[in-house]
């Protein structure tokens, strides 16, 4: 079983409009609604790849109930181990401009989590860890959760002997990386804020020196850069694509985590991650991936290994 943690779950709404024009009214031509939050997106992709997956985190209020209903309707979807809270789960809104393919994203902050609710989550997390092959800690922290929460969860996973991937930003990333996760997957902006370096290789190396076993940096259309004990790797799609990027980074995490659970090497991990993230950009709804595109991309992703990591 692969465990994904989403402390700030969401219901993801995607609106499609013919063209997005500021300061004007719009007629929405298509609406999709999906269970969301970074770790939930990761779990949905893992389940679609055939992995036994469990999602935990928080869900509350009417939106939380809707999130759980949506999870329950997914065919062969992830198991629900979400912890109930008093506050209302957030929503996210992606507005897709059909004329350009660009997406505008609006994210609510999430409910306040009390001390008793955090304690209940820790009990659930501790109960799930012994059955996990790997765990992914994903996304922002909702109000009320202490900034070192991911560092705490990493230490618990390491004590249980479970490989752990961290995908977050800001101070939670800074604290979490010092707890020595097996893998960290920041994007370029998160890396720059963490290290102060804009050059991707320098920033990725610096991030690894801060405690992570391996760092895979997401560089958008340029693919992935990985600094690992086995070397430095670059992986990129065969060509740039346009579409809805919502969930593309989460699909990359799912690719990395699924390949790790299957015991695959870095070449195959990065190939799968880039193919999945690119196929997600090509899908019409947030958090989905275009399966025919994914399967075709598996043979077309470029992966190069460079000198061993310092």
Coordinates of C-alpha atoms in Angstrom, one line a residue:
X1 CA 0.0 0.0 0.0
X2 CA 1.1 3.6 -0.8
X3 CA 0.0 6.2 1.7
X4 CA -0.6 9.8 0.6
X5 CA -1.1 12.6 3.2
X6 CA -3.0 15.8 2.3
X7 CA -3.4 18.0 5.3
X8 CA -5.2 20.7 3.1
X9 CA -7.6 18.7 1.0
X10 CA -10.0 20.4 -1.4
X11 CA -12.8 20.0 -3.9
X12 CA -11.3 21.0 -7.3
X13 CA -13.7 22.9 -9.6
X14 CA -12.7 23.4 -13.3
X15 CA -14.6 26.0 -15.4
X16 CA -14.0 26.2 -19.1
X17 CA -14.7 29.5 -20.8
X18 CA -14.3 30.5 -24.5
X19 CA -12.0 33.3 -23.5
X20 CA -11.0 34.8 -20.2
X21 CA -11.4 38.6 -20.3
X22 CA -10.7 40.6 -17.1
X23 CA -13.6 42.9 -15.8
X24 CA -16.2 41.1 -17.8
X25 CA -18.9 38.4 -17.4
X26 CA -18.3 34.9 -18.8
X27 CA -20.5 32.0 -19.9
X28 CA -19.0 28.8 -18.5
X29 CA -19.2 26.1 -21.2
X30 CA -18.1 23.1 -19.1
X31 CA -17.8 22.4 -15.3
X32 CA -15.9 19.5 -13.7
X33 CA -15.7 18.6 -10.0
X34 CA -13.0 16.4 -8.6
X35 CA -11.6 15.4 -5.1
X36 CA -8.5 17.4 -4.8
X37 CA -5.5 18.6 -2.8
X38 CA -2.0 17.6 -3.9
X39 CA -1.8 14.2 -2.1
X40 CA -5.4 13.3 -3.2
X41 CA -4.4 14.0 -6.8
X42 CA -1.3 11.8 -6.3
X43 CA -3.4 9.0 -4.9
X44 CA -5.9 9.1 -7.8
X45 CA -3.0 8.8 -10.3
X46 CA -1.4 5.9 -8.3
X47 CA -4.8 4.1 -8.2
X48 CA -5.2 4.6 -12.0
X49 CA -1.7 3.0 -12.4
X50 CA -2.9 0.0 -10.4
X51 CA -1.4 0.7 -7.0
X52 CA -3.3 0.0 -3.7
X53 CA -3.5 3.5 -2.3
X54 CA -4.8 5.1 0.9
X55 CA -5.4 8.9 1.4
X56 CA -5.4 10.5 4.8
X57 CA -5.5 14.1 6.0
X58 CA -8.6 16.2 7.0
X59 CA -12.1 16.6 5.7
X60 CA -14.9 18.7 7.2
X61 CA -18.1 20.5 6.6
X62 CA -20.3 20.3 3.5
X63 CA -17.3 20.5 1.2
X64 CA -15.5 17.8 3.1
X65 CA -18.6 15.6 2.7
X66 CA -18.6 16.3 -1.0
X67 CA -14.9 15.4 -1.2
X68 CA -15.6 12.0 0.4
X69 CA -18.5 11.3 -1.9
X70 CA -16.4 12.1 -4.9
X71 CA -13.6 9.8 -3.6
X72 CA -16.2 7.1 -3.2
X73 CA -17.3 7.3 -6.8
X74 CA -13.9 6.7 -8.3
X75 CA -13.5 3.3 -9.9
X76 CA -10.8 1.4 -8.1
X77 CA -10.0 4.7 -6.3
X78 CA -7.9 5.2 -3.2
X79 CA -9.2 4.2 0.2
X80 CA -10.5 7.0 2.4
X81 CA -8.8 7.4 5.8
X82 CA -9.5 11.1 6.1
X83 CA -9.9 12.5 9.6
X84 CA -13.1 14.5 10.3
X85 CA -12.7 18.1 11.4
X86 CA -15.2 20.8 12.5
X87 CA -14.1 23.4 9.8
X88 CA -15.2 23.3 6.1
X89 CA -12.8 21.8 3.6
X90 CA -11.6 24.4 1.0
X91 CA -12.4 24.6 -2.7
X92 CA -10.1 25.4 -5.6
X93 CA -11.2 26.9 -8.8
X94 CA -9.4 26.6 -12.1
X95 CA -10.6 28.7 -15.0
X96 CA -9.5 27.4 -18.4
X97 CA -9.3 29.8 -21.3
X98 CA -10.2 27.7 -24.3
X99 CA -8.8 30.4 -26.7
X100 CA -5.3 30.2 -25.3
X101 CA -5.2 27.0 -23.2
X102 CA -4.1 29.0 -20.2
X103 CA -5.4 28.4 -16.7
X104 CA -6.1 30.8 -13.9
X105 CA -6.2 29.2 -10.4
X106 CA -8.0 30.4 -7.3
X107 CA -7.3 28.6 -4.0
X108 CA -9.2 29.0 -0.7
X109 CA -7.1 28.8 2.5
X110 CA -8.6 25.7 4.2
X111 CA -10.2 25.2 7.7
X112 CA -8.5 25.8 11.0
X113 CA -7.2 22.6 12.6
X114 CA -7.4 22.3 16.4
X115 CA -5.0 20.5 18.7
X116 CA -7.4 17.6 19.2
X117 CA -7.9 17.2 15.5
X118 CA -4.1 17.1 14.9
X119 CA -3.7 14.5 17.6
X120 CA -6.5 12.4 16.0
X121 CA -4.6 12.6 12.7
X122 CA -1.3 11.5 14.3
X123 CA -3.1 8.4 15.6
X124 CA -4.5 7.6 12.2
X125 CA -1.1 8.2 10.5
X126 CA 0.7 6.0 13.1
X127 CA -1.8 3.2 12.5
X128 CA -1.4 3.4 8.7
X129 CA 2.4 3.5 8.5
X130 CA 3.2 -0.1 9.3
X131 CA 1.3 -1.2 6.2
X132 CA 2.8 1.4 3.8
X133 CA 5.4 0.7 1.2
X134 CA 6.0 4.4 0.8
X135 CA 4.4 7.7 2.0
X136 CA 3.9 11.0 0.2
X137 CA 3.5 14.2 2.2
X138 CA 2.0 16.8 -0.1
X139 CA 0.8 20.4 -0.2
X140 CA 0.2 23.4 2.0
X141 CA -0.6 23.3 5.7
X142 CA -4.0 24.5 6.8
X143 CA -4.4 27.2 9.5
X144 CA -3.7 25.8 12.9
X145 CA -1.0 23.3 11.9
X146 CA 2.5 24.0 13.3
X147 CA 5.1 24.8 10.6
X148 CA 7.2 21.8 11.6
X149 CA 4.4 19.3 11.0
X150 CA 6.0 17.7 7.9
X151 CA 9.3 17.3 9.8
X152 CA 7.4 15.5 12.5
X153 CA 5.7 13.2 10.0
X154 CA 9.0 12.5 8.2
X155 CA 10.6 11.4 11.5
X156 CA 7.7 9.1 12.2
X157 CA 7.9 7.5 8.8
X158 CA 11.7 7.1 9.1
X159 CA 11.2 5.4 12.5
X160 CA 8.8 3.0 10.9
X161 CA 11.3 2.2 8.1
X162 CA 8.9 3.7 5.4
X163 CA 10.4 5.7 2.5
X164 CA 9.0 9.2 2.5
X165 CA 8.6 11.8 -0.3
X166 CA 8.0 15.5 0.6
X167 CA 6.3 17.9 -1.8
X168 CA 5.6 21.3 -0.3
X169 CA 7.1 24.8 -0.1
X170 CA 8.2 27.7 2.2
X171 CA 9.0 27.1 5.8
X172 CA 7.4 23.7 5.9
X173 CA 9.8 22.6 3.2
X174 CA 12.8 24.1 5.0
X175 CA 11.9 22.4 8.3
X176 CA 10.9 19.1 6.5
X177 CA 14.1 18.8 4.4
X178 CA 16.2 19.0 7.6
X179 CA 14.3 15.9 8.8
X180 CA 16.1 13.9 6.0
X181 CA 13.2 12.7 3.8
X182 CA 14.1 10.1 1.1
X183 CA 13.0 12.4 -1.7
X184 CA 11.9 16.0 -2.1
X185 CA 10.2 17.4 -5.2
X186 CA 10.1 21.2 -5.2
X187 CA 9.4 23.4 -8.2
X188 CA 11.8 26.1 -9.4
X189 CA 10.2 28.9 -7.3
X190 CA 10.1 26.8 -4.2
X191 CA 13.8 25.9 -4.7
X192 CA 14.8 29.5 -5.2
X193 CA 13.0 30.5 -2.0
X194 CA 14.6 27.7 -0.1
X195 CA 18.2 28.2 -1.3
X196 CA 18.4 31.7 -2.6
X197 CA 19.8 30.4 -5.9
X198 CA 18.0 30.7 -9.3
X199 CA 20.3 28.5 -11.3
X200 CA 18.5 25.1 -11.1
X201 CA 21.5 22.7 -10.7
X202 CA 23.1 24.9 -8.0
X203 CA 19.7 25.2 -6.2
X204 CA 19.0 21.5 -6.4
X205 CA 22.4 20.5 -5.1
X206 CA 22.0 23.0 -2.2
X207 CA 18.6 21.6 -1.4
X208 CA 20.1 18.1 -1.2
X209 CA 22.9 19.3 1.1
X210 CA 20.2 20.5 3.5
X211 CA 19.2 16.9 4.3
X212 CA 17.2 15.2 1.6
X213 CA 18.5 11.9 0.3
X214 CA 17.5 12.9 -3.3
X215 CA 16.0 16.0 -4.8
X216 CA 13.9 16.1 -8.0
X217 CA 13.2 19.7 -9.2
X218 CA 10.2 20.4 -11.4
X219 CA 11.3 22.9 -14.1
X220 CA 7.9 23.2 -15.8
X221 CA 8.0 22.7 -19.6
X222 CA 11.7 21.9 -19.3
X223 CA 11.0 18.7 -17.3
X224 CA 12.8 17.4 -14.2
X225 CA 16.3 17.8 -12.8
X226 CA 17.3 15.2 -10.2
X227 CA 20.3 15.2 -7.9
X228 CA 20.6 11.7 -6.3
X229 CA 23.3 9.4 -4.8
X230 CA 23.4 7.7 -8.2
X231 CA 24.1 10.8 -10.2
X232 CA 22.6 14.0 -11.7
X233 CA 19.7 13.4 -14.2
X234 CA 17.8 15.5 -16.6
X235 CA 14.5 14.4 -18.0
X236 CA 12.3 16.3 -20.5
X237 CA 9.2 15.7 -22.7
X238 CA 9.8 15.4 -26.5
X239 CA 8.2 18.8 -27.1
X240 CA 6.4 21.6 -25.3
X241 CA 2.6 21.1 -24.8
X242 CA -0.2 23.5 -23.9
X243 CA -3.2 22.8 -21.7
X244 CA -4.3 22.8 -18.1
X245 CA -1.2 22.3 -15.8
X246 CA -3.3 21.8 -12.7
X247 CA -2.1 18.5 -11.1
X248 CA 0.9 18.0 -13.4
X249 CA 3.3 18.2 -10.5
X250 CA 1.2 15.8 -8.5
X251 CA 1.3 13.3 -11.4
X252 CA 5.1 13.6 -11.4
X253 CA 5.1 12.7 -7.7
X254 CA 2.9 9.7 -8.5
X255 CA 5.3 8.6 -11.2
X256 CA 8.3 8.9 -8.9
X257 CA 6.5 7.2 -6.0
X258 CA 5.0 4.3 -8.0
X259 CA 8.4 3.6 -9.6
X260 CA 10.1 3.7 -6.2
X261 CA 7.5 1.2 -4.8
X262 CA 8.1 -1.1 -7.8
X263 CA 11.9 -1.0 -7.2
X264 CA 12.7 0.8 -10.5
X265 CA 15.9 2.8 -11.1
X266 CA 16.2 6.5 -11.7
X267 CA 15.9 6.4 -15.4
X268 CA 12.5 4.7 -15.2
X269 CA 11.3 6.8 -12.3
X270 CA 12.0 10.0 -14.2
X271 CA 10.6 8.7 -17.5
X272 CA 7.3 7.8 -15.8
X273 CA 7.2 11.1 -13.9
X274 CA 7.7 13.3 -17.0
X275 CA 5.3 11.2 -19.1
X276 CA 2.6 11.4 -16.5
X277 CA 3.0 15.1 -15.8
X278 CA 2.9 15.9 -19.6
X279 CA -0.2 13.7 -20.1
X280 CA -1.9 15.6 -17.2
X281 CA -1.3 18.9 -19.0
X282 CA -3.0 17.4 -22.0
X283 CA -6.1 16.2 -20.0
X284 CA -9.3 18.3 -20.0
X285 CA -9.9 18.3 -16.2
X286 CA -7.7 19.0 -13.2
X287 CA -6.0 16.0 -11.7
X288 CA -6.7 13.7 -14.7
X289 CA -4.1 12.3 -17.2
X290 CA -4.5 11.3 -20.8
X291 CA -3.7 7.6 -20.7
X292 CA -3.0 7.2 -24.5
X293 CA -0.7 10.2 -24.4
X294 CA 1.0 8.8 -21.3
X295 CA 1.6 5.4 -22.9
X296 CA 3.0 7.0 -26.1
X297 CA 5.2 9.4 -24.1
X298 CA 6.9 6.5 -22.2
X299 CA 9.1 5.8 -25.2
X300 CA 9.7 9.5 -26.1
X301 CA 10.8 11.1 -22.9
X302 CA 14.5 12.1 -23.0
X303 CA 16.5 11.1 -19.9
X304 CA 20.2 11.9 -19.5
X305 CA 22.5 11.0 -16.7
X306 CA 25.4 13.3 -15.9
X307 CA 28.3 13.1 -13.4
X308 CA 27.7 11.4 -10.0
X309 CA 26.3 13.7 -7.3
X310 CA 28.7 15.3 -5.0

